[in-house]
Short mmCIF file of C-alpha atoms in Angstrom, two decimals:
data_model
loop_
_atom_site.label_atom_id
_atom_site.label_comp_id
_atom_site.label_asym_id
_atom_site.label_seq_id
_atom_site.Cartn_x
_atom_site.Cartn_y
_atom_site.Cartn_z
CA UNK A 31 92.01 109.87 97.60
CA UNK A 32 93.21 110.03 101.19
CA UNK A 33 90.02 108.37 102.43
CA UNK A 34 90.64 105.53 99.97
CA UNK A 35 94.20 105.15 101.29
CA UNK A 36 92.89 105.06 104.87
CA UNK A 37 90.37 102.42 103.87
CA UNK A 38 93.11 100.25 102.32
CA UNK A 39 95.29 100.71 105.39
CA UNK A 40 92.51 99.98 107.89
CA UNK A 41 91.35 96.89 105.99
CA UNK A 42 94.88 95.47 105.99
CA UNK A 43 95.49 96.33 109.65
CA UNK A 44 92.07 95.06 110.70
CA UNK A 45 92.89 91.64 109.25
CA UNK A 46 96.17 91.24 111.14
CA UNK A 47 94.63 92.52 114.39
CA UNK A 48 92.00 89.79 114.04
CA UNK A 49 94.67 87.09 113.75
CA UNK A 50 96.39 85.39 116.65
CA UNK A 51 99.83 86.85 117.33
CA UNK A 52 102.24 85.52 114.73
CA UNK A 53 99.58 83.90 112.52
CA UNK A 54 99.26 86.74 110.03
CA UNK A 55 101.46 86.53 106.94
CA UNK A 56 102.27 90.24 107.09
CA UNK A 57 102.93 92.93 109.69
CA UNK A 58 101.89 96.52 110.27
CA UNK A 59 105.31 97.45 108.82
CA UNK A 60 104.31 95.73 105.55
CA UNK A 61 101.08 97.73 105.52
CA UNK A 62 103.10 100.90 106.07
CA UNK A 63 105.35 100.02 103.13
CA UNK A 64 102.30 99.48 100.91
CA UNK A 65 100.76 102.83 101.84
CA UNK A 66 104.14 104.56 101.45
CA UNK A 67 104.46 103.13 97.92
CA UNK A 68 101.03 104.49 97.03
CA UNK A 69 101.85 107.90 98.52
CA UNK A 70 105.12 108.03 96.58
CA UNK A 71 103.21 107.19 93.40
CA UNK A 72 100.75 110.01 94.08
CA UNK A 73 103.59 112.43 94.80
CA UNK A 74 105.53 111.52 91.66
CA UNK A 75 102.42 111.86 89.52
CA UNK A 76 101.71 115.31 90.98
CA UNK A 77 105.31 116.54 90.75
CA UNK A 78 105.12 117.40 87.05
CA UNK A 79 102.73 117.39 84.09
CA UNK A 80 102.03 113.83 82.98
CA UNK A 81 101.44 112.23 79.62
CA UNK A 82 99.91 108.80 79.19
CA UNK A 83 103.37 107.34 78.62
CA UNK A 84 105.00 108.99 81.65
CA UNK A 85 102.10 108.04 83.90
CA UNK A 86 102.29 104.43 82.69
CA UNK A 87 105.91 104.36 83.87
CA UNK A 88 104.83 105.59 87.31
CA UNK A 89 102.05 102.99 87.42
CA UNK A 90 104.47 100.25 86.37
CA UNK A 91 106.88 101.26 89.13
CA UNK A 92 104.26 101.20 91.89
CA UNK A 93 102.66 97.96 90.66
CA UNK A 94 106.01 96.15 90.47
CA UNK A 95 106.86 97.44 93.94
CA UNK A 96 103.53 96.17 95.29
CA UNK A 97 104.04 92.83 93.52
CA UNK A 98 107.36 92.41 95.32
CA UNK A 99 105.94 93.41 98.69
CA UNK A 100 102.94 91.13 98.27
CA UNK A 101 105.21 88.18 97.34
CA UNK A 102 107.30 88.82 100.46
CA UNK A 103 104.07 88.53 102.45
CA UNK A 104 103.13 85.15 101.00
CA UNK A 105 100.78 86.80 98.50
CA UNK A 106 98.42 87.61 101.38
CA UNK A 107 98.82 91.38 101.79
CA UNK A 108 96.70 92.42 98.81
CA UNK A 109 93.41 90.55 98.63
CA UNK A 110 90.47 91.22 96.31
CA UNK A 111 89.06 94.19 98.26
CA UNK A 112 92.46 95.83 98.55
CA UNK A 113 93.21 95.18 94.87
CA UNK A 114 90.01 96.93 93.84
CA UNK A 115 90.70 99.87 96.16
CA UNK A 116 94.33 100.17 95.02
CA UNK A 117 93.28 100.14 91.36
CA UNK A 118 90.64 102.77 92.15
CA UNK A 119 93.27 104.88 93.93
CA UNK A 120 95.61 104.66 90.93
CA UNK A 121 92.74 105.63 88.61
CA UNK A 122 91.91 108.67 90.78
CA UNK A 123 95.55 109.78 90.92
CA UNK A 124 95.73 109.57 87.12
CA UNK A 125 92.51 111.52 86.80
CA UNK A 126 93.85 114.22 89.13
CA UNK A 127 96.91 114.41 86.85
CA UNK A 128 94.57 114.88 83.85
CA UNK A 129 95.58 111.57 82.29
CA UNK A 130 92.81 109.61 80.62
CA UNK A 131 93.04 105.83 80.40
CA UNK A 132 90.22 103.37 79.89
CA UNK A 133 90.37 99.92 81.39
CA UNK A 134 92.74 98.66 84.08
CA UNK A 135 96.14 100.28 83.60
CA UNK A 136 97.67 97.98 86.27
CA UNK A 137 96.71 94.73 84.55
CA UNK A 138 99.82 94.53 82.37
CA UNK A 139 102.13 94.20 85.41
CA UNK A 140 99.84 93.32 88.34
CA UNK A 141 100.26 89.93 90.02
CA UNK A 142 97.89 90.56 92.92
#
């Protein structure tokens, strides 16, 4: 899971480093906030035994947080590759918590 987080972080940072100073719609601080949200999600999922319902609440919280952050960044922080990696990360965290869900659990709330 940590390698997936690093991949998300590096992809986001790589994009802004490739932009001219000031041209990117988000900063390294925005990337840090995104990764922090994902780490907090992972921590809250691991802090106690999860049911499908309790894990859905954790997913909802992180997705709504990422929606807000992405909107603040002109909807440019989370692109297709990052979306797929973030969804994969969420799926792996749920699996590690022994919660089974088929399909995309983020779809109900995700705007990115």
